[in-house]
Amino acid sequence: MRVLHLADTHLGYSAYRKATEEGINQREIDVYDAFTQCIDYAVKTKPDLVLHAGDLFDSVRPTNRAITVAIQQILRLSKENIPFIVVSGNHETPKLRETGNIFTIFEHLDHVYPIHDNRYETVSLQTNNETVMIHAIPQCQNPKEFDVNFKKIALDKKIDYNLLVAHGAVAGIKEFKMNEFNELFIPLKNIQQDYDYIALGHYHMYTKLQENAFYSGSTERLSFSEAGNQKGCLEIDLGQKLKHRFIPVNIRSMVDVPPLDCLTLSAEQIVRKTKEAILSIEPKDKIIRIRLENIPAHVQRGIDFHQLRTLSKTAVHFEIKSSSLKADETALSEGYKMASLADEFEKFLNTQPFSEKEMLLKLGLYYIHKSEEQDDSA
Ligand SMILES: [Mn+2]
């Protein structure tokens, strides 16, 4: 029996400002494309079933476009008679039950099994004379409810395969968490039962937890912390011995350049090194982050950030994160006392190269006093 396992497709996610010619956010399109590639693979290779371990959508109320993409792609599986079992993840599960789950729109599609009602459900199928039971645990309202659901699981030893599909952060020696406020933890003991396969979602990095348990990871890179990860889905062969194969999708390059320590560098050196980094990346169509750390305050002012941005304008997204020297910051906050707004304004004006300082000072003070009078009378 062959199973395709995917998770964390986050349909409806968008980021950065770059838009397509049609005016749609480029990253939103990228995310749809990655999901579509997984469905392409399923349609081509016809697995016995497809498991989606949650966070199909990025939010509780996905846009019409995200819903349309989901329906279109899931219908392709349905038409091929490929069962699709999907559990609701923390991103699409509403905090209040009365909001209703978007997964209800899948309820009347043939061969589609959306599991979203905050409770353990099973799906029993028969394919090629083999029987399989899928134990599915969606996101729940709280950790206690989640735990109670795991305790309800009963494996059926009479059938050929028992599979588990769940969404959450497995916690044992290491925690596979995303640091999201509503994430739920799956104690390692809950996945050490006698399952033939455990399909997990939530953690975005493709990870083998044990012989029979995997996170397939997300299908696109949703933050710079995922810059180095390959993305895709997992093909599982459940024969005498479990075989797994990672199926990579073709996605946009994301480059997170290792931070540059600028403590002892001049502005010119920083610009030169950053230029070199940009040119070696070949920015076109890529997503790039460059971090400049510990820049002394007086050096920071001499860096031509505009010039560096121009060099990378063919990128889909380019950001320079610069942090000034920590020591400077503390010195400022300890030794610095804020004077009155009028005094601060006068001091500031004296540092500026304007020729009509007298007039600006008079005008500025007039408005400051007027505003303070208003505050007093309010
Ligand atoms: Mn999640």
Short mmCIF file of C-alpha atoms and ligand atoms in Angstrom, two decimals:
data_model
loop_
_atom_site.label_atom_id
_atom_site.label_comp_id
_atom_site.label_asym_id
_atom_site.label_seq_id
_atom_site.Cartn_x
_atom_site.Cartn_y
_atom_site.Cartn_z
CA MET A 1 0.00 0.00 0.00
CA ARG A 2 1.31 3.39 -1.01
CA VAL A 3 0.54 6.59 0.95
CA LEU A 4 1.39 10.18 0.07
CA HIS A 5 1.89 12.33 3.17
CA LEU A 6 1.86 16.12 3.07
CA ALA A 7 1.19 18.89 5.57
CA ASP A 8 1.40 22.61 6.30
CA THR A 9 0.51 23.83 2.81
CA HIS A 10 -0.76 27.12 4.35
CA LEU A 11 -2.93 28.13 1.38
CA GLY A 12 -3.71 31.83 1.58
CA TYR A 13 -0.35 32.78 3.13
CA SER A 14 1.13 35.91 1.61
CA ALA A 15 4.26 37.92 2.36
CA TYR A 16 6.34 40.86 1.18
CA ARG A 17 5.22 43.45 -1.33
CA LYS A 18 6.05 41.85 -4.64
CA ALA A 19 2.94 41.20 -6.78
CA THR A 20 2.41 39.31 -10.04
CA GLU A 21 1.30 41.05 -13.25
CA GLU A 22 -2.29 40.28 -12.20
CA GLY A 23 -1.68 42.12 -8.94
CA ILE A 24 -1.68 39.03 -6.73
CA ASN A 25 0.92 38.68 -4.00
CA GLN A 26 3.83 36.67 -5.43
CA ARG A 27 4.38 34.56 -2.32
CA GLU A 28 0.70 33.66 -2.18
CA ILE A 29 1.02 32.29 -5.73
CA ASP A 30 4.24 30.45 -4.81
CA VAL A 31 2.43 28.70 -1.95
CA TYR A 32 -0.41 27.58 -4.27
CA ASP A 33 2.15 26.35 -6.77
CA ALA A 34 3.98 24.19 -4.20
CA PHE A 35 0.70 22.56 -3.13
CA THR A 36 -0.28 21.98 -6.76
CA GLN A 37 3.03 20.23 -7.44
CA CYS A 38 2.25 17.72 -4.67
CA ILE A 39 -1.20 17.06 -6.15
CA ASP A 40 0.40 16.72 -9.62
CA TYR A 41 2.64 14.03 -8.17
CA ALA A 42 -0.33 12.23 -6.59
CA VAL A 43 -2.35 12.30 -9.82
CA LYS A 44 0.64 10.98 -11.74
CA THR A 45 1.63 8.20 -9.34
CA LYS A 46 -1.83 7.30 -7.95
CA PRO A 47 -1.12 6.40 -4.32
CA ASP A 48 -3.77 4.39 -2.44
CA LEU A 49 -4.47 7.44 -0.30
CA VAL A 50 -3.25 10.95 0.48
CA LEU A 51 -2.89 12.16 4.09
CA HIS A 52 -2.75 15.87 4.86
CA ALA A 53 -1.63 16.43 8.47
CA GLY A 54 -3.08 19.91 8.96
CA ASP A 55 -2.68 23.61 8.21
CA LEU A 56 -4.10 23.14 4.74
CA PHE A 57 -5.07 26.81 5.01
CA ASP A 58 -3.07 29.60 6.61
CA SER A 59 -6.01 31.07 8.50
CA VAL A 60 -9.46 30.45 9.96
CA ARG A 61 -11.08 32.58 7.23
CA PRO A 62 -9.18 31.91 4.01
CA THR A 63 -9.81 34.17 1.01
CA ASN A 64 -12.00 33.14 -1.91
CA ARG A 65 -8.84 32.56 -3.93
CA ALA A 66 -7.33 30.21 -1.33
CA ILE A 67 -10.61 28.27 -1.06
CA THR A 68 -10.84 27.99 -4.85
CA VAL A 69 -7.31 26.60 -5.15
CA ALA A 70 -7.99 24.06 -2.38
CA ILE A 71 -11.23 22.84 -3.99
CA GLN A 72 -9.73 22.69 -7.50
CA GLN A 73 -6.76 20.62 -6.39
CA ILE A 74 -8.68 18.31 -4.04
CA LEU A 75 -11.23 17.64 -6.80
CA ARG A 76 -8.41 16.39 -9.02
CA LEU A 77 -7.73 13.65 -6.43
CA SER A 78 -11.43 12.97 -6.01
CA LYS A 79 -11.86 12.44 -9.78
CA GLU A 80 -9.02 9.90 -9.71
CA ASN A 81 -10.77 8.09 -6.81
CA ILE A 82 -7.80 8.80 -4.55
CA PRO A 83 -9.00 9.14 -0.93
CA PHE A 84 -7.87 12.42 0.69
CA ILE A 85 -7.88 12.57 4.48
CA VAL A 86 -7.14 15.96 6.02
CA VAL A 87 -7.08 17.06 9.68
CA SER A 88 -7.63 20.64 10.76
CA GLY A 89 -4.47 22.31 12.10
CA ASN A 90 -3.98 25.19 14.54
CA HIS A 91 -3.99 27.75 11.71
CA GLU A 92 -7.46 26.95 10.35
CA THR A 93 -9.22 25.81 13.52
CA PRO A 94 -11.40 28.61 14.95
CA LYS A 95 -10.94 29.53 18.59
CA LEU A 96 -14.70 29.53 19.07
CA ARG A 97 -16.60 26.44 17.92
CA GLU A 98 -19.58 28.57 16.82
CA THR A 99 -17.41 30.23 14.15
CA GLY A 100 -17.58 26.96 12.21
CA ASN A 101 -14.68 25.32 10.37
CA ILE A 102 -13.92 26.05 6.71
CA PHE A 103 -13.42 22.28 6.26
CA THR A 104 -17.22 21.81 6.18
CA ILE A 105 -17.06 22.83 2.49
CA PHE A 106 -15.26 19.54 1.75
CA GLU A 107 -17.86 17.36 3.42
CA HIS A 108 -19.81 16.38 0.34
CA LEU A 109 -16.93 15.67 -2.01
CA ASP A 110 -16.44 12.02 -2.96
CA HIS A 111 -13.34 10.38 -1.42
CA VAL A 112 -12.60 13.46 0.72
CA TYR A 113 -12.53 13.08 4.50
CA PRO A 114 -12.13 16.38 6.38
CA ILE A 115 -11.57 15.86 10.11
CA HIS A 116 -12.19 19.03 12.07
CA ASP A 117 -14.64 18.61 14.86
CA ASN A 118 -12.13 18.86 17.74
CA ARG A 119 -12.35 15.12 18.22
CA TYR A 120 -10.80 11.79 17.31
CA GLU A 121 -12.35 10.18 14.25
CA THR A 122 -11.48 7.14 12.16
CA VAL A 123 -11.73 6.49 8.44
CA SER A 124 -11.84 2.88 7.24
CA LEU A 125 -10.94 2.11 3.65
CA GLN A 126 -10.28 -0.86 1.47
CA THR A 127 -7.94 -0.69 -1.48
CA ASN A 128 -6.49 -3.54 -3.55
CA ASN A 129 -7.85 -6.16 -1.11
CA GLU A 130 -6.06 -4.49 1.77
CA THR A 131 -7.81 -2.85 4.71
CA VAL A 132 -6.65 0.30 6.42
CA MET A 133 -7.92 2.37 9.32
CA ILE A 134 -6.84 6.00 9.61
CA HIS A 135 -6.92 7.38 13.15
CA ALA A 136 -7.21 11.13 12.83
CA ILE A 137 -6.73 13.77 15.53
CA PRO A 138 -7.34 17.39 14.55
CA GLN A 139 -6.41 20.53 16.50
CA CYS A 140 -8.51 20.79 19.71
CA GLN A 141 -9.70 23.68 21.86
CA ASN A 142 -7.20 22.98 24.63
CA PRO A 143 -4.40 20.60 25.63
CA LYS A 144 -6.68 18.55 27.89
CA GLU A 145 -9.19 17.86 25.13
CA PHE A 146 -6.30 16.96 22.82
CA ASP A 147 -4.93 14.50 25.37
CA VAL A 148 -8.34 12.89 25.97
CA ASN A 149 -8.67 12.31 22.22
CA PHE A 150 -5.32 10.50 22.08
CA LYS A 151 -6.45 8.25 24.95
CA LYS A 152 -9.55 7.25 22.94
CA ILE A 153 -7.52 5.76 20.09
CA ALA A 154 -8.12 2.05 19.68
CA LEU A 155 -6.07 0.17 17.09
CA ASP A 156 -7.84 -2.51 15.09
CA LYS A 157 -5.43 -5.46 15.00
CA LYS A 158 -7.62 -7.43 12.59
CA ILE A 159 -7.01 -5.09 9.69
CA ASP A 160 -3.88 -4.77 7.58
CA TYR A 161 -2.79 -1.22 8.49
CA ASN A 162 -3.43 1.28 11.29
CA LEU A 163 -2.29 4.80 10.45
CA LEU A 164 -2.28 7.92 12.62
CA VAL A 165 -2.58 11.45 11.27
CA ALA A 166 -2.25 14.35 13.73
CA HIS A 167 -1.25 17.99 13.96
CA GLY A 168 0.95 19.18 16.82
CA ALA A 169 4.41 19.55 18.33
CA VAL A 170 5.85 16.21 19.38
CA ALA A 171 7.61 16.71 22.70
CA GLY A 172 10.18 14.29 24.08
CA ILE A 173 13.91 14.86 24.43
CA LYS A 174 13.51 17.56 21.79
CA GLU A 175 10.43 19.67 21.12
CA PHE A 176 9.27 20.03 17.52
CA LYS A 177 7.49 23.29 18.12
CA MET A 178 6.76 26.39 16.05
CA ASN A 179 6.37 28.80 19.02
CA GLU A 180 2.78 29.62 18.10
CA PHE A 181 0.38 30.62 20.83
CA ASN A 182 -2.19 27.88 20.21
CA GLU A 183 0.06 24.96 19.34
CA LEU A 184 -0.62 21.66 21.06
CA PHE A 185 1.99 19.19 22.27
CA ILE A 186 1.98 15.49 21.49
CA PRO A 187 3.87 13.56 24.20
CA LEU A 188 6.33 11.16 22.61
CA LYS A 189 4.59 8.23 24.35
CA ASN A 190 1.45 8.95 22.31
CA ILE A 191 3.20 8.04 19.09
CA GLN A 192 5.02 4.96 20.33
CA GLN A 193 2.12 2.60 19.87
CA ASP A 194 2.00 -0.04 17.23
CA TYR A 195 1.02 2.09 14.23
CA ASP A 196 2.06 1.09 10.75
CA TYR A 197 2.64 4.75 9.96
CA ILE A 198 2.31 8.11 11.74
CA ALA A 199 1.82 11.18 9.52
CA LEU A 200 2.53 14.37 11.44
CA GLY A 201 1.97 18.02 10.65
CA HIS A 202 2.87 21.35 12.30
CA TYR A 203 6.67 21.32 12.42
CA HIS A 204 7.84 22.81 9.12
CA MET A 205 11.07 20.88 8.73
CA TYR A 206 10.98 17.45 7.12
CA THR A 207 11.94 15.17 10.00
CA LYS A 208 12.12 11.46 10.68
CA LEU A 209 11.13 11.00 14.33
CA GLN A 210 11.28 7.23 14.45
CA GLU A 211 11.04 4.30 12.00
CA ASN A 212 7.29 4.79 11.51
CA ALA A 213 6.78 8.51 12.30
CA PHE A 214 7.56 11.55 10.14
CA TYR A 215 6.89 15.22 9.77
CA SER A 216 6.66 15.79 6.01
CA GLY A 217 7.33 19.50 6.68
CA SER A 218 5.69 22.46 4.97
CA THR A 219 5.51 22.59 1.17
CA GLU A 220 6.98 26.13 0.97
CA ARG A 221 9.42 28.17 3.07
CA LEU A 222 7.35 30.46 5.25
CA SER A 223 10.15 32.24 7.13
CA PHE A 224 13.89 32.82 6.93
CA SER A 225 14.39 30.14 9.57
CA GLU A 226 13.37 27.68 6.82
CA ALA A 227 15.77 29.12 4.24
CA GLY A 228 18.05 26.07 4.17
CA ASN A 229 15.29 23.43 4.08
CA GLN A 230 14.19 21.34 1.17
CA LYS A 231 10.41 21.25 0.81
CA GLY A 232 8.03 18.65 -0.52
CA CYS A 233 5.93 15.65 0.45
CA LEU A 234 6.62 12.08 1.51
CA GLU A 235 5.88 8.87 -0.29
CA ILE A 236 5.42 5.91 2.03
CA ASP A 237 5.42 2.26 1.05
CA LEU A 238 3.75 0.05 3.64
CA GLY A 239 4.90 -3.41 2.77
CA GLN A 240 6.71 -5.92 4.97
CA LYS A 241 9.06 -3.10 5.83
CA LEU A 242 8.22 0.61 5.73
CA LYS A 243 9.98 2.52 2.97
CA HIS A 244 9.96 6.30 2.70
CA ARG A 245 10.97 8.64 -0.06
CA PHE A 246 11.02 12.43 0.10
CA ILE A 247 9.51 14.04 -3.01
CA PRO A 248 10.96 17.55 -3.39
CA VAL A 249 8.96 20.37 -4.96
CA ASN A 250 10.55 23.02 -7.12
CA ILE A 251 10.32 26.34 -5.26
CA ARG A 252 11.81 29.82 -5.23
CA SER A 253 15.30 30.24 -3.71
CA MET A 254 15.47 31.79 -0.28
CA VAL A 255 18.90 32.96 0.88
CA ASP A 256 19.65 33.96 4.45
CA VAL A 257 23.22 35.25 4.38
CA PRO A 258 25.16 34.47 7.60
CA PRO A 259 25.36 37.64 9.75
CA LEU A 260 28.27 40.02 9.16
CA ASP A 261 29.91 41.35 12.32
CA CYS A 262 30.56 45.05 11.59
CA LEU A 263 32.16 45.99 14.90
CA THR A 264 35.60 46.76 13.47
CA LEU A 265 34.58 47.67 9.91
CA SER A 266 34.33 51.07 8.26
CA ALA A 267 31.21 52.11 6.31
CA GLU A 268 33.11 51.52 3.05
CA GLN A 269 34.14 48.02 4.12
CA ILE A 270 30.59 47.17 5.13
CA VAL A 271 29.22 48.37 1.79
CA ARG A 272 31.89 46.47 -0.13
CA LYS A 273 31.32 43.20 1.73
CA THR A 274 27.55 43.52 1.37
CA LYS A 275 27.91 44.24 -2.36
CA GLU A 276 30.07 41.14 -2.75
CA ALA A 277 27.48 39.06 -0.92
CA ILE A 278 24.64 40.38 -3.11
CA LEU A 279 26.52 39.79 -6.36
CA SER A 280 27.51 36.24 -5.39
CA ILE A 281 23.84 35.40 -4.72
CA GLU A 282 22.56 36.54 -8.15
CA PRO A 283 19.45 38.18 -6.68
CA LYS A 284 17.02 37.78 -9.59
CA ASP A 285 13.70 36.23 -8.45
CA LYS A 286 15.13 35.22 -5.08
CA ILE A 287 14.18 36.01 -1.49
CA ILE A 288 17.19 37.38 0.33
CA ARG A 289 18.07 38.57 3.82
CA ILE A 290 21.36 40.14 4.81
CA ARG A 291 22.10 40.85 8.47
CA LEU A 292 24.65 43.47 9.51
CA GLU A 293 25.39 43.25 13.21
CA ASN A 294 27.08 45.52 15.75
CA ILE A 295 27.39 48.57 13.54
CA PRO A 296 28.76 51.50 15.58
CA ALA A 297 26.23 54.38 15.43
CA HIS A 298 28.61 56.79 13.67
CA VAL A 299 29.37 54.17 11.00
CA GLN A 300 25.70 53.35 10.41
CA ARG A 301 25.02 56.88 9.15
CA GLY A 302 27.68 56.52 6.45
CA ILE A 303 26.22 53.40 4.84
CA ASP A 304 24.46 53.94 1.52
CA PHE A 305 21.56 51.49 1.99
CA HIS A 306 19.78 52.86 -1.06
CA GLN A 307 22.64 51.83 -3.32
CA LEU A 308 22.62 48.30 -1.87
CA ARG A 309 18.87 47.99 -2.42
CA THR A 310 19.25 49.09 -6.04
CA LEU A 311 21.73 46.26 -6.62
CA SER A 312 19.10 43.72 -5.62
CA LYS A 313 15.99 45.19 -7.17
CA THR A 314 15.42 42.10 -9.37
CA ALA A 315 14.88 40.00 -6.22
CA VAL A 316 11.33 39.08 -5.20
CA HIS A 317 12.24 40.26 -1.73
CA PHE A 318 15.41 41.78 -0.33
CA GLU A 319 15.94 42.96 3.20
CA ILE A 320 18.91 44.28 5.11
CA LYS A 321 18.57 43.95 8.84
CA SER A 322 21.10 46.15 10.56
CA SER A 323 21.62 46.28 14.27
CA SER A 324 23.61 49.04 15.88
CA LEU A 325 26.12 48.34 18.58
CA LYS A 326 24.44 47.25 21.83
CA ALA A 327 26.85 49.27 24.02
CA ASP A 328 25.81 52.47 22.25
CA GLU A 329 22.19 51.76 22.94
CA THR A 330 22.63 51.23 26.68
CA ALA A 331 24.85 54.29 27.01
CA LEU A 332 22.13 56.32 25.37
CA SER A 333 19.27 55.03 27.48
CA GLU A 334 21.17 55.42 30.76
CA GLY A 335 22.75 58.82 30.28
CA TYR A 336 19.98 60.45 28.31
CA LYS A 337 17.21 62.52 29.90
CA MET A 338 14.39 63.79 27.77
CA ALA A 339 13.95 67.56 28.13
CA SER A 340 10.70 69.38 27.38
CA LEU A 341 9.39 69.07 23.84
CA ALA A 342 10.21 72.73 23.15
CA ASP A 343 13.81 72.31 24.35
CA GLU A 344 14.23 69.08 22.37
CA PHE A 345 12.96 70.80 19.26
CA GLU A 346 15.38 73.66 19.64
CA LYS A 347 18.29 71.27 20.21
CA PHE A 348 17.33 69.20 17.17
CA LEU A 349 17.00 72.27 14.98
CA ASN A 350 20.52 73.38 15.87
CA THR A 351 21.92 70.15 14.42
CA GLN A 352 20.14 70.70 11.09
CA PRO A 353 21.54 72.57 8.06
CA PHE A 354 18.47 74.78 7.45
CA SER A 355 19.06 78.43 6.62
CA GLU A 356 15.77 79.73 8.08
CA LYS A 357 16.31 78.36 11.56
CA GLU A 358 14.90 81.45 13.31
CA MET A 359 11.64 81.25 11.47
CA LEU A 360 11.35 77.46 11.87
CA LEU A 361 12.07 77.74 15.59
CA LYS A 362 9.38 80.39 16.06
CA LEU A 363 6.83 78.43 14.07
CA GLY A 364 7.68 75.13 15.76
CA LEU A 365 7.45 76.61 19.26
CA TYR A 366 4.15 78.24 18.39
CA TYR A 367 2.62 74.88 17.39
CA ILE A 368 4.11 73.05 20.37
CA HIS A 369 2.63 75.59 22.80
CA LYS A 370 -0.69 75.58 21.03
CA SER A 371 -0.87 71.78 21.17
CA GLU A 372 0.15 71.75 24.86
CA GLU A 373 -2.54 74.30 25.67
CA GLN A 374 -5.11 72.12 23.97
CA ASP A 375 -3.93 69.07 25.92
CA ASP A 376 -4.25 71.02 29.17
CA SER A 377 -7.76 72.21 28.45
CA ALA A 378 -8.97 68.79 27.26
MN MN B 1 0.54 24.32 12.61
#
